[in-house]
């Protein structure tokens, strides 16, 4: 079908869901634009659909269903929360296992298919965070009483509620308490020249905050597997300093990344998100650089958790390209790639894949060698129009935890 978008442009799309809207029961249609990511999916009216829908003639009719992805809209009385929301408890040990303790691919595929079906329609209309009203990109597992509403988040506790009165009361109470207006945990970077800081938060200590951070992130991450068992992770919140209207210091959340406390595969980053209102400012590569700065402090080499999303691949590729080329600019032929890997904190396989991407590896007599031309390295660096935003190493104030 061709859909007339809000700007008047026509886009090819498929109808994913049909649901009644309002007391009159007029139908609305949830559509996926074929040439775009799922974050562009939206509800449209019948008047925006050009041509007669195929299902009007009995072919391939989408099921009339709830926007929650269920089997029809149920009449229920919405709970009236008396305090800003927390986070759902999550059943543990849900990984499908076959005999002998191995994953059952058939069951895993069915579960993945069920997950895709359940999460294909956004279930939160909007969120209000700080001074921003944001439209979610994807489905997120909020309790059902919060579905199809605008949710208001506290900037500092990440508690949420659909009630304007409750969030205002919560914010005033928090301000009056004198509690620091920033993420919990300890500062491990900053403030730098731009007023940016990084805060380390232990999922075992600040469980509710970290669960709510994951919920907030899921609204803008398609393939993030939300895990409410946050205790095995540390979360790193990136903030920017600001002065409130009452003169108090505040830290505004810009984004975050997480990492496992103990990773058998030497992953130094599990999940990363730049808040939508702060994207295109280089904050993604700044957080990537900070993750490697912490890895270097540990005396280790690390790599992000795989597989990477499409956007993640682009961010990491641009970061790796810049850092590896910069290292090669003053490369000493007496040192090998393992030294480069160790100096940068990058896993050796990421260094090699970057060199392959740059077409700088050649095979000679059965060996893989780096083809290094200093003029070519300088030329490649000069061709990068937008170098990655990096951290100030002198502002890293972090000691690796004892555990």
Coordinates of C-alpha atoms in Angstrom, one line a residue, residues 8 13 23 39 41 46 58 66 123 143 149 151 153 160-161 193 198 204 230 272 281 285 305-306 331 339 347 393 399:
X8 CA 2.5 14.7 2.2
X13 CA 4.1 0.4 3.6
X23 CA -15.5 5.9 21.5
X39 CA 11.4 3.0 14.5
X41 CA 6.4 2.7 12.1
X46 CA -7.9 5.2 6.7
X58 CA -10.7 -11.0 1.5
X66 CA -5.0 -4.5 20.4
X123 CA 3.0 0.5 23.3
X143 CA 3.4 -2.8 32.9
X149 CA -0.1 6.8 27.4
X151 CA 4.8 8.6 30.6
X153 CA 10.1 10.4 33.9
X160 CA 7.9 7.1 35.8
X161 CA 4.2 7.7 35.9
X193 CA 36.0 21.2 29.3
X198 CA 30.5 9.8 33.7
X204 CA 23.4 -4.7 42.6
X230 CA 20.8 -6.1 36.6
X272 CA 25.0 1.7 24.6
X281 CA 26.9 15.3 19.0
X285 CA 32.1 7.6 20.1
X305 CA 29.3 -7.5 22.9
X306 CA 28.4 -9.1 19.6
X331 CA 54.2 3.2 14.3
X339 CA 51.5 -4.0 21.1
X347 CA 41.0 -6.7 21.1
X393 CA 42.4 11.0 29.6
X399 CA 40.1 2.8 39.9

